[in-house]
Amino acid sequence: MDIKTIIISFLISVVTIAQTNWTTVFESSGFISTSDYNQTINYFQRLDEASDYADLFGFGRSPQGRDLNCLLVTKEDKTLIEQRIAEGKKPLERATVLIINGIHSGEIEGKDASMILLREILISKEKEYLLDSINILVVPIFNVDGHERRSKYNRINQNGPEEMGWRTTAQNYNLNRDWMKADSPEMQSMLVLVSTWNPDFIIDTHTTDGADYQYSVTYQVERFANIDPHTGYWLSQKFVPYLEKKVHEKGFLIFPYVSLKNWQAGLDSGITDWASSPRLSTGYFALRNRPSLLVETHMIKPYKERVYATKAVLETTFEFIKSNASELVELNQNADKNSVIEFFHKKIFLPVKFSLSEKFDEVLFKGYEYKKELSEISGKEKIVYTNIPKEIKVKFYREVAAVDSIQIPDYYIIPAEWSFLVNRMVFHGIQYFKSDYDTALIVERYRFSNVKYAENSYEGRQRVSFDLEKFEEEVIIPAGSFIVPTNQRTIRIITHLLEPKCEDSFVQWGFMNQIFEQKEYFEEYVMEKIAEEMMNENPELKKEFQKKLAEDESFKNNPYERLNFFYKKSPYWDNNLNLYPVMRYTLKF
């Protein structure tokens, strides 16, 4: 054996040993299992120790005491990065990409895909070129407590891994409904991470529920009026065509996220696009003026296929951003500036509610033949899928329009006694200051009526709906009140949290239900006397009462409401009942 052969054999053995040492639990199990929390964090810690480009750091703790970890992967000097973050600056030539895995920890292929891709970047170095113009932040597992509630039976719709985590946290929060209200300690920590690093692109990895079809992976991006129009265009017209083409070339069928117009009717009803609610990751990052990608592998495909399909999406996204890093950073900076220019300075109305049009395109969809049969169990028609591939013409509803909007004031004023709202807003990176002295101002206010509580709690809160009346009032703003200026990059988030008509506002989430509760009442014999005095002193009030008796039979036959009519008009009535304590103020020149 010559020296050349010996050297080649030695190098092959070294590479083989290195690869073996870096084999993931997913790979060593024959692609059917996933690592537990300790195995996962140990792998990421080893990446940190093996590469100067990697730095594993904690950013929070779970209710059960587990660390929330994030791996920074960069060729930059980390000291310079920290300095730049402190100064709020960002280099135009580099973009930061954040990957969030395991927000639903039963849907965990993003974690395994990240481990393999990071190995190829940091250890074997075949993908190291990706770091030439991007920094990567990887959260291996977001819902760490749910991840350790492992079972074979956590996801009835899902084909593997052998054991998987649970959808919600140890406190039973669905983290992907918590982006705005931030009730969970995990989300509070995540929002601080996001506000600190202000990533340029965000990837949120999941597994679907829903229909059966041939596609290995589906995706969703925001492209409607809930996001900066230039960002929406960049995503839909530049990024998406590249993503679909390259993932397909890597061997995986890909399609936009499959949401059925009518889940009972199946694909016959068509599929829909939508503008995501900000309680979801993609909707939330749209409010932050940042492009994001929702990755949803198909639940019934084998776990191996799902992991490698996710890896193909991650890798493709990195490749695209690497080639377009400067454009992306500039796009985001302009989106931040445009939000303030349009909604603060120009007072353009901010769209806050959206509706899906009945218009549709017909698209070819790679599904499976299926039939509908009467079920002896449920007693209704059921869908039965076969394994016979079939291209189906389906209706694709993807015209989404704004149906309600808000003109944003210069400031929101929050009384000192509602400081917990401000404390929650800080997690989002929202700036505020306190008033130094009492000030008389004419402000805009809201009063609620027809208040209705949801029948059941949702995500730990009793949501509430209502009608709104806006009015102006001169008030004294006491010293120590919280003043939230809206001329900041978080203007969209501020508005969605503080405007009552927004579905993810504090008030609709039930943060302030006590303002709807009447605390003082009358004794009927006392009110009888006061009502007589009020009628004697005010003939117009007496006429109004008599008119209501004549026109409203229900009122006429309700003794309590007849007395309550006068109580509401008396000086004893609580004028703060159903009054929104947060005020709007706009400078008048």
Coordinates of C-alpha atoms in Angstrom, one line a residue:
M1 CA 0.0 0.0 0.0
D2 CA 1.5 3.3 -1.1
I3 CA 1.7 6.5 1.1
K4 CA -1.1 8.2 -0.9
T5 CA -3.5 5.3 -0.2
I6 CA -2.6 5.3 3.5
I7 CA -3.3 9.0 3.8
I8 CA -6.6 8.8 1.9
S9 CA -7.6 5.8 4.2
F10 CA -6.7 7.8 7.3
L11 CA -8.6 10.9 6.1
I12 CA -11.7 8.7 5.4
S13 CA -11.5 7.2 8.8
V14 CA -11.2 10.6 10.5
V15 CA -14.2 11.9 8.6
T16 CA -16.2 8.8 9.4
I17 CA -15.4 9.1 13.1
A18 CA -16.3 12.8 13.0
Q19 CA -19.6 12.1 11.3
T20 CA -20.4 9.3 13.8
N21 CA -19.7 11.6 16.7
W22 CA -22.1 14.2 15.3
T23 CA -24.9 11.8 14.4
T24 CA -28.2 13.0 15.9
V25 CA -30.7 10.8 17.8
F26 CA -33.0 11.2 14.8
E27 CA -30.4 9.7 12.4
S28 CA -29.1 7.0 14.8
S29 CA -32.7 5.8 15.4
G30 CA -33.2 5.1 11.7
F31 CA -35.0 8.4 11.3
I32 CA -38.0 7.6 13.6
S33 CA -37.1 9.2 16.9
T34 CA -36.2 12.7 18.2
S35 CA -33.8 13.7 21.0
D36 CA -35.1 14.7 24.4
Y37 CA -34.4 18.2 26.0
N38 CA -31.1 17.2 27.6
Q39 CA -29.8 15.4 24.4
T40 CA -30.8 18.4 22.3
I41 CA -29.1 21.0 24.5
N42 CA -26.0 18.8 24.8
Y43 CA -25.8 18.7 21.0
F44 CA -26.1 22.5 20.7
Q45 CA -23.5 22.9 23.5
R46 CA -21.1 20.7 21.6
L47 CA -21.6 22.9 18.5
D48 CA -20.7 25.9 20.7
E49 CA -17.5 24.2 22.0
A50 CA -16.5 22.9 18.5
S51 CA -16.8 26.1 16.6
D52 CA -15.6 29.7 17.1
Y53 CA -18.6 30.7 15.0
A54 CA -21.2 29.3 17.5
D55 CA -22.3 30.7 20.8
L56 CA -25.1 29.1 22.9
F57 CA -26.8 31.4 25.4
G58 CA -29.8 31.3 27.6
F59 CA -32.6 33.8 27.3
G60 CA -35.1 32.7 29.9
R61 CA -36.5 30.0 32.1
S62 CA -39.6 27.9 31.8
P63 CA -42.1 27.4 34.7
Q64 CA -40.7 23.9 35.3
G65 CA -37.1 25.4 35.6
R66 CA -35.7 24.5 32.2
D67 CA -33.4 27.0 30.3
L68 CA -34.6 28.5 27.1
N69 CA -31.6 28.5 24.8
C70 CA -30.6 30.1 21.6
L71 CA -27.6 29.4 19.4
L72 CA -25.9 32.4 17.6
V73 CA -24.0 31.3 14.5
T74 CA -21.9 34.1 12.9
K75 CA -18.5 34.9 11.4
E76 CA -18.7 38.3 13.0
D77 CA -16.9 39.4 16.2
K78 CA -19.5 38.8 18.9
T79 CA -18.2 41.8 20.9
L80 CA -18.9 44.0 17.9
I81 CA -22.4 42.5 17.6
E82 CA -23.1 43.2 21.3
Q83 CA -21.9 46.8 20.8
R84 CA -24.0 47.3 17.8
I85 CA -27.1 45.9 19.5
A86 CA -26.5 48.3 22.4
E87 CA -26.3 51.2 19.9
G88 CA -29.3 50.0 17.9
K89 CA -27.3 49.8 14.7
K90 CA -27.3 47.2 12.0
P91 CA -24.8 46.6 9.2
L92 CA -26.3 46.8 5.7
E93 CA -24.2 43.9 4.4
R94 CA -25.4 41.2 6.9
A95 CA -28.9 40.0 7.8
T96 CA -30.0 38.1 10.9
V97 CA -32.3 35.1 10.6
L98 CA -34.2 33.7 13.6
I99 CA -35.4 30.1 13.5
I100 CA -38.0 29.2 16.2
N101 CA -38.5 25.4 16.6
G102 CA -40.9 23.7 18.9
I103 CA -43.4 26.5 19.6
H104 CA -45.7 23.4 19.4
S105 CA -43.3 20.9 20.7
G106 CA -45.1 17.9 19.2
E107 CA -44.3 19.4 15.8
I108 CA -40.6 19.1 16.2
E109 CA -38.9 18.3 12.8
G110 CA -37.5 21.8 12.7
K111 CA -35.3 21.0 15.6
D112 CA -33.8 17.9 14.0
A113 CA -33.5 19.7 10.6
S114 CA -31.6 22.6 12.3
M115 CA -29.2 20.2 14.0
I116 CA -28.2 18.6 10.7
L117 CA -27.9 21.8 8.9
L118 CA -25.9 23.4 11.6
R119 CA -23.5 20.4 11.5
E120 CA -23.0 21.0 7.8
I121 CA -22.3 24.7 8.5
L122 CA -20.1 24.4 11.5
I123 CA -18.5 20.9 11.6
S124 CA -18.2 19.4 8.1
K125 CA -18.3 23.1 6.8
E126 CA -19.8 22.1 3.4
K127 CA -22.4 24.9 4.0
E128 CA -20.2 27.3 5.8
Y129 CA -20.5 29.7 2.9
L130 CA -24.0 30.5 4.1
L131 CA -22.5 32.6 6.9
D132 CA -20.8 35.0 4.4
S133 CA -23.6 37.5 4.7
I134 CA -26.1 36.2 7.3
N135 CA -26.1 35.7 11.1
I136 CA -28.3 32.8 12.3
L137 CA -30.2 32.6 15.6
V138 CA -31.6 29.1 16.3
V139 CA -34.0 28.4 19.2
P140 CA -33.8 24.6 19.4
I141 CA -37.0 24.2 21.5
F142 CA -39.3 27.1 22.4
N143 CA -41.9 25.1 24.4
V144 CA -39.3 23.2 26.5
D145 CA -41.7 22.0 29.2
G146 CA -44.2 20.7 26.6
H147 CA -41.3 19.0 24.8
E148 CA -40.6 16.9 27.8
R149 CA -44.3 15.7 28.2
R150 CA -43.3 13.0 25.7
S151 CA -45.6 10.3 24.5
K152 CA -46.5 8.2 21.5
Y153 CA -50.0 9.5 21.8
N154 CA -49.7 13.3 21.8
R155 CA -50.6 13.9 18.2
I156 CA -53.4 11.6 16.9
N157 CA -53.1 13.0 13.4
Q158 CA -49.3 12.8 13.1
N159 CA -47.1 10.0 11.7
G160 CA -44.1 10.0 14.1
P161 CA -41.6 10.6 15.6
E162 CA -41.9 7.6 18.0
E163 CA -42.4 9.9 21.0
M164 CA -43.2 13.6 20.6
G165 CA -43.9 16.5 22.9
W166 CA -47.1 18.2 23.8
R167 CA -48.7 21.2 22.0
T168 CA -49.0 23.5 25.0
T169 CA -46.7 24.6 27.9
A170 CA -46.7 23.3 31.5
Q171 CA -49.2 26.1 32.3
N172 CA -51.3 24.9 29.3
Y173 CA -50.6 28.0 27.2
N174 CA -50.5 27.7 23.4
L175 CA -47.5 29.8 22.7
N176 CA -48.6 30.5 19.1
R177 CA -51.6 32.3 20.5
D178 CA -49.6 34.3 23.0
W179 CA -47.5 36.7 20.8
M180 CA -49.5 39.8 21.7
K181 CA -50.8 39.3 25.2
A182 CA -47.6 37.5 26.4
D183 CA -49.1 35.8 29.4
S184 CA -46.6 33.0 29.5
P185 CA -43.1 33.5 30.9
E186 CA -41.7 31.7 27.8
M187 CA -43.3 34.3 25.5
Q188 CA -42.2 37.2 27.6
S189 CA -38.6 35.9 27.3
M190 CA -39.0 35.4 23.6
L191 CA -40.3 38.9 23.1
V192 CA -37.2 40.3 24.9
L193 CA -35.0 38.2 22.6
V194 CA -36.8 39.5 19.5
S195 CA -36.8 43.1 20.7
T196 CA -33.1 42.9 21.6
W197 CA -31.9 41.3 18.3
N198 CA -34.6 42.7 16.0
P199 CA -34.0 39.9 13.4
D200 CA -34.5 40.6 9.7
F201 CA -36.3 37.3 8.8
I202 CA -38.1 34.8 11.0
I203 CA -38.8 31.1 10.4
D204 CA -41.4 29.3 12.5
T205 CA -41.4 25.5 12.0
H206 CA -44.6 23.4 12.4
T207 CA -46.4 20.3 11.3
T208 CA -49.9 20.5 9.8
D209 CA -53.3 19.1 10.8
G210 CA -56.0 19.0 8.1
A211 CA -56.5 17.4 4.7
D212 CA -54.4 14.7 3.0
Y213 CA -52.4 15.5 -0.1
Q214 CA -49.1 14.7 -1.9
Y215 CA -47.1 17.8 -0.7
S216 CA -44.3 17.1 1.8
V217 CA -44.3 20.7 3.1
T218 CA -46.5 23.8 2.9
Y219 CA -45.7 27.4 3.8
Q220 CA -47.3 30.7 4.4
V221 CA -46.1 34.3 4.2
E222 CA -47.9 37.6 4.9
R223 CA -48.6 39.7 1.8
F224 CA -51.7 41.7 2.5
A225 CA -52.4 45.1 4.1
N226 CA -51.3 43.8 7.6
I227 CA -47.7 44.2 6.5
D228 CA -45.6 46.9 4.8
P229 CA -46.6 46.7 1.1
H230 CA -42.9 46.6 -0.1
T231 CA -42.2 43.7 2.3
G232 CA -45.3 41.9 1.2
Y233 CA -44.3 42.3 -2.5
W234 CA -40.7 41.1 -1.7
L235 CA -42.1 38.0 0.0
S236 CA -44.7 37.0 -2.6
Q237 CA -42.9 38.1 -5.8
K238 CA -39.2 37.4 -5.0
F239 CA -38.8 35.0 -2.1
V240 CA -41.8 32.6 -2.7
P241 CA -40.9 31.8 -6.4
Y242 CA -37.3 31.1 -5.4
L243 CA -38.5 29.0 -2.4
E244 CA -40.9 26.8 -4.4
K245 CA -38.4 26.3 -7.3
K246 CA -35.4 25.3 -5.1
V247 CA -37.3 23.1 -2.6
H248 CA -38.8 21.3 -5.5
E249 CA -35.4 20.8 -7.1
K250 CA -34.2 19.4 -3.7
G251 CA -36.8 16.7 -4.2
F252 CA -39.8 17.8 -2.1
L253 CA -43.3 18.9 -3.3
I254 CA -44.2 22.3 -1.8
F255 CA -47.4 24.3 -1.8
P256 CA -49.0 27.2 0.1
Y257 CA -50.5 26.3 3.4
V258 CA -53.7 24.3 2.9
S259 CA -56.6 25.9 4.7
L260 CA -59.9 24.6 3.5
K261 CA -62.8 27.0 3.0
N262 CA -65.1 24.4 4.6
W263 CA -63.4 21.7 6.5
Q264 CA -66.5 19.4 6.5
A265 CA -66.8 19.6 2.7
G266 CA -63.1 19.0 2.1
L267 CA -61.2 20.2 -1.0
D268 CA -64.5 20.5 -2.9
S269 CA -65.0 23.8 -1.0
G270 CA -61.7 25.2 -2.1
I271 CA -58.7 26.5 -0.2
T272 CA -58.0 29.9 1.2
D273 CA -55.3 32.4 2.0
W274 CA -55.6 34.9 4.8
A275 CA -54.0 37.8 6.7
S276 CA -52.8 36.2 10.0
S277 CA -53.9 37.4 13.4
P278 CA -51.0 39.0 15.4
R279 CA -51.5 36.4 18.1
L280 CA -49.8 34.1 15.6
S281 CA -46.1 34.3 14.7
T282 CA -46.4 35.5 11.1
G283 CA -49.1 38.0 11.9
Y284 CA -47.1 39.3 14.8
F285 CA -43.9 39.8 12.9
A286 CA -45.9 41.6 10.1
L287 CA -46.7 44.2 12.8
R288 CA -43.0 44.4 13.6
N289 CA -42.4 45.2 9.9
R290 CA -40.5 41.9 9.4
P291 CA -40.9 39.2 6.8
S292 CA -41.4 35.7 8.2
L293 CA -42.0 32.2 6.9
L294 CA -44.4 29.6 8.4
V295 CA -43.2 26.1 7.6
E296 CA -45.8 23.3 7.9
T297 CA -44.7 19.8 6.9
H298 CA -47.5 17.4 6.2
M299 CA -48.5 15.4 9.2
I300 CA -49.0 12.0 7.5
K301 CA -45.7 11.9 5.7
P302 CA -43.0 9.8 7.4
Y303 CA -41.0 11.7 9.9
K304 CA -37.8 11.3 7.9
E305 CA -39.4 13.0 4.9
R306 CA -40.7 15.8 7.1
V307 CA -37.3 16.5 8.7
Y308 CA -35.5 16.6 5.4
A309 CA -38.2 18.7 3.7
T310 CA -37.9 21.2 6.6
K311 CA -34.1 21.2 6.1
A312 CA -34.6 21.9 2.4
V313 CA -36.8 24.9 3.3
L314 CA -34.3 26.2 5.9
E315 CA -31.3 25.8 3.6
T316 CA -33.2 27.4 0.6
T317 CA -34.2 30.4 2.8
F318 CA -30.6 30.9 3.9
E319 CA -29.4 30.7 0.4
F320 CA -31.9 33.3 -0.8
I321 CA -31.2 35.7 2.1
K322 CA -27.4 35.3 1.7
S323 CA -27.7 36.5 -1.8
N324 CA -30.1 39.3 -0.9
A325 CA -28.9 40.3 2.6
S326 CA -28.3 44.0 1.9
E327 CA -31.7 44.3 0.1
L328 CA -33.5 42.7 3.0
V329 CA -31.9 44.9 5.7
E330 CA -32.7 48.0 3.7
L331 CA -36.2 46.8 3.1
N332 CA -36.7 46.4 6.9
Q333 CA -35.2 49.7 7.7
N334 CA -37.5 51.4 5.2
A335 CA -40.5 49.6 6.5
D336 CA -39.8 50.9 10.0
K337 CA -39.5 54.4 8.7
N338 CA -42.6 54.1 6.5
S339 CA -44.7 53.0 9.3
V340 CA -44.0 56.2 11.3
I341 CA -44.3 58.4 8.2
E342 CA -47.6 57.0 7.0
F343 CA -49.4 56.3 10.3
F344 CA -48.0 59.0 12.5
H345 CA -47.1 61.9 10.3
K346 CA -49.5 61.5 7.4
K347 CA -52.3 60.0 9.6
I348 CA -53.1 57.4 7.0
F349 CA -55.6 54.9 8.5
L350 CA -54.0 51.6 9.6
P351 CA -55.9 48.5 8.4
V352 CA -56.8 46.3 11.4
K353 CA -59.5 43.8 10.2
F354 CA -59.6 41.8 7.0
S355 CA -62.1 39.8 5.0
L356 CA -61.7 37.1 2.4
S357 CA -63.4 37.8 -1.0
E358 CA -65.6 35.3 -2.8
K359 CA -63.3 35.6 -5.8
F360 CA -61.1 32.7 -6.6
D361 CA -58.6 31.2 -9.1
E362 CA -58.6 27.6 -10.1
V363 CA -55.3 25.8 -9.5
L364 CA -54.0 22.3 -10.1
F365 CA -53.6 20.6 -6.7
K366 CA -51.6 17.4 -6.1
G367 CA -54.0 15.5 -3.9
Y368 CA -55.3 11.9 -3.6
E369 CA -58.5 10.4 -4.8
Y370 CA -61.1 10.5 -2.1
K371 CA -64.7 9.7 -1.7
K372 CA -67.5 10.6 0.8
E373 CA -69.4 8.0 2.7
L374 CA -72.0 8.0 5.4
S375 CA -70.4 7.2 8.7
E376 CA -72.1 4.6 11.0
I377 CA -70.1 6.1 13.9
S378 CA -70.6 9.8 13.6
G379 CA -73.9 9.6 11.7
K380 CA -72.7 12.1 9.1
E381 CA -70.8 12.1 5.8
K382 CA -67.1 11.3 6.2
I383 CA -64.2 11.8 3.8
V384 CA -62.2 8.7 2.9
Y385 CA -58.8 9.3 1.3
T386 CA -57.1 6.7 -0.9
N387 CA -53.3 6.5 -1.6
I388 CA -53.9 7.1 -5.4
P389 CA -52.3 10.4 -6.4
K390 CA -54.5 12.7 -8.4
E391 CA -54.2 16.2 -9.7
I392 CA -57.3 18.1 -8.8
K393 CA -58.6 21.4 -9.9
V394 CA -59.4 23.4 -6.8
K395 CA -60.7 26.9 -6.1
F396 CA -58.1 29.1 -4.4
Y397 CA -59.5 32.0 -2.6
R398 CA -56.7 34.5 -2.1
E399 CA -58.1 38.0 -2.3
V400 CA -58.0 39.5 1.1
A401 CA -59.1 43.1 1.8
A402 CA -59.2 45.4 4.8
V403 CA -62.6 46.0 6.2
D404 CA -61.8 48.2 9.2
S405 CA -59.0 50.7 10.0
I406 CA -57.9 53.2 12.6
Q407 CA -56.4 56.6 12.5
I408 CA -53.6 56.5 15.1
P409 CA -53.2 59.4 17.6
D410 CA -49.9 61.0 18.5
Y411 CA -50.0 59.5 22.1
Y412 CA -51.8 57.0 24.2
I413 CA -52.2 58.0 27.8
I414 CA -52.4 55.2 30.4
P415 CA -53.3 56.1 34.0
A416 CA -50.7 55.1 36.6
E417 CA -53.1 52.5 38.2
W418 CA -53.0 50.5 34.9
S419 CA -49.2 50.2 35.0
F420 CA -49.4 46.4 34.4
L421 CA -50.4 47.2 30.8
V422 CA -47.2 49.2 30.3
N423 CA -45.1 46.4 31.9
R424 CA -46.5 44.0 29.4
M425 CA -45.8 46.4 26.5
V426 CA -42.2 46.7 27.5
F427 CA -41.6 43.1 26.4
H428 CA -42.5 44.2 22.8
G429 CA -39.8 46.9 22.9
I430 CA -42.3 49.7 23.2
Q431 CA -41.0 53.0 24.6
Y432 CA -42.9 55.3 27.0
F433 CA -42.3 58.1 29.5
K434 CA -44.1 59.4 32.6
S435 CA -45.7 62.8 32.9
D436 CA -44.0 65.1 35.4
Y437 CA -46.9 67.2 36.5
D438 CA -50.7 67.4 36.3
T439 CA -51.9 68.6 32.9
A440 CA -55.3 69.6 31.5
L441 CA -55.9 68.1 28.0
I442 CA -58.8 67.5 25.6
V443 CA -58.5 63.8 24.8
E444 CA -60.4 61.2 22.9
R445 CA -62.1 58.5 24.9
Y446 CA -64.1 55.3 24.4
R447 CA -67.2 54.2 26.2
F448 CA -68.5 50.6 25.8
S449 CA -72.0 49.2 25.5
N450 CA -73.6 45.8 24.7
V451 CA -70.8 44.2 26.6
K452 CA -70.7 40.4 26.2
Y453 CA -68.3 37.9 27.7
A454 CA -67.3 34.8 25.8
E455 CA -69.1 31.6 27.1
N456 CA -65.8 29.8 27.7
S457 CA -62.3 31.0 28.6
Y458 CA -59.7 31.0 25.8
E459 CA -56.0 30.8 26.5
G460 CA -56.6 31.4 30.2
R461 CA -58.7 34.6 29.6
Q462 CA -62.3 35.5 29.4
R463 CA -62.5 37.4 26.1
V464 CA -65.1 40.2 25.7
S465 CA -66.9 41.9 22.9
F466 CA -68.7 45.2 22.8
D467 CA -69.9 48.2 20.9
L468 CA -67.9 51.4 21.0
E469 CA -68.7 55.1 21.3
K470 CA -65.8 57.7 20.8
F471 CA -66.1 61.1 22.4
E472 CA -63.9 64.1 23.4
E473 CA -63.5 65.1 27.0
E474 CA -61.3 67.6 28.9
V475 CA -59.5 65.8 31.7
I476 CA -56.7 66.3 34.2
I477 CA -53.8 64.0 33.4
P478 CA -52.1 63.4 36.8
A479 CA -48.4 63.4 37.2
G480 CA -47.1 59.8 36.9
S481 CA -49.4 58.9 34.1
F482 CA -47.7 56.8 31.3
I483 CA -47.4 58.5 28.0
V484 CA -46.8 56.2 24.9
P485 CA -45.7 58.1 21.8
T486 CA -46.7 56.4 18.6
N487 CA -43.8 57.7 16.5
Q488 CA -41.8 54.6 17.0
R489 CA -41.1 51.5 14.9
T490 CA -43.6 49.5 17.1
I491 CA -46.5 51.8 16.1
R492 CA -48.5 48.9 14.7
I493 CA -48.1 46.8 17.8
I494 CA -49.0 49.7 20.1
T495 CA -52.2 50.3 18.1
H496 CA -53.2 46.6 18.2
L497 CA -52.7 46.4 21.9
L498 CA -54.4 49.7 22.9
E499 CA -57.2 50.1 20.4
P500 CA -60.3 48.3 21.7
K501 CA -61.6 47.4 18.2
C502 CA -58.5 45.3 17.5
E503 CA -59.0 41.6 18.3
D504 CA -55.7 41.2 20.1
S505 CA -56.1 44.4 22.2
F506 CA -55.6 44.1 25.9
V507 CA -59.3 44.9 26.5
Q508 CA -60.6 42.2 24.1
W509 CA -58.3 39.7 25.7
G510 CA -60.0 40.4 29.1
F511 CA -57.1 42.3 30.8
M512 CA -59.6 44.9 32.0
N513 CA -62.9 43.2 32.6
Q514 CA -63.3 44.9 35.9
I515 CA -64.2 48.2 34.1
F516 CA -67.5 46.5 32.9
E517 CA -68.5 45.6 36.5
Q518 CA -71.1 47.8 38.3
K519 CA -70.0 48.2 42.0
E520 CA -72.7 50.4 43.5
Y521 CA -76.5 49.8 43.5
F522 CA -79.6 51.4 44.9
E523 CA -82.2 50.3 47.3
E524 CA -85.6 50.5 45.6
Y525 CA -87.3 52.4 48.4
V526 CA -84.5 55.0 48.3
M527 CA -84.6 55.2 44.5
E528 CA -88.4 55.7 44.4
K529 CA -88.1 58.9 46.4
I530 CA -85.2 60.2 44.4
A531 CA -86.9 59.4 41.1
E532 CA -90.0 61.4 42.2
E533 CA -87.8 64.4 43.0
M534 CA -86.0 64.1 39.7
M535 CA -89.3 64.1 37.7
N536 CA -90.7 67.1 39.7
E537 CA -87.5 69.1 39.1
N538 CA -87.1 68.1 35.4
P539 CA -90.3 68.0 33.3
E540 CA -88.3 67.0 30.2
L541 CA -87.0 63.9 32.1
K542 CA -90.6 63.0 33.0
K543 CA -91.6 63.2 29.4
E544 CA -88.7 61.0 28.3
F545 CA -89.7 58.4 31.0
Q546 CA -93.3 58.4 29.9
K547 CA -92.4 58.1 26.3
K548 CA -90.2 55.1 27.0
L549 CA -93.1 53.5 29.0
A550 CA -95.4 54.0 26.0
E551 CA -92.9 52.6 23.4
D552 CA -91.0 49.8 25.2
E553 CA -93.3 47.1 26.6
S554 CA -90.4 45.2 28.2
F555 CA -89.2 48.3 30.0
K556 CA -92.8 49.1 31.2
N557 CA -93.1 45.6 32.7
N558 CA -89.7 45.7 34.5
P559 CA -89.9 47.5 37.8
Y560 CA -86.1 47.5 38.4
E561 CA -85.3 48.9 35.0
R562 CA -87.9 51.7 35.5
L563 CA -86.0 52.8 38.6
N564 CA -82.6 52.2 37.0
F565 CA -83.6 54.7 34.3
F566 CA -83.5 57.4 36.9
Y567 CA -80.4 56.0 38.7
K568 CA -78.4 56.2 35.4
K569 CA -79.3 59.9 35.1
S570 CA -78.7 60.7 38.7
P571 CA -75.5 62.2 40.1
Y572 CA -75.0 58.9 42.0
W573 CA -74.4 56.9 38.8
D574 CA -70.8 55.7 38.2
N575 CA -69.6 57.5 35.2
N576 CA -66.5 55.3 35.0
L577 CA -68.6 52.2 34.3
N578 CA -67.8 50.9 30.8
L579 CA -65.3 53.8 30.3
Y580 CA -62.0 52.9 28.7
P581 CA -59.2 54.2 31.0
V582 CA -56.7 54.5 28.1
M583 CA -56.9 57.9 26.3
R584 CA -55.9 59.1 22.9
Y585 CA -54.2 62.5 22.4
T586 CA -53.2 64.2 19.2
L587 CA -51.4 67.6 19.1
K588 CA -53.5 70.3 17.4
F589 CA -51.6 73.1 15.6

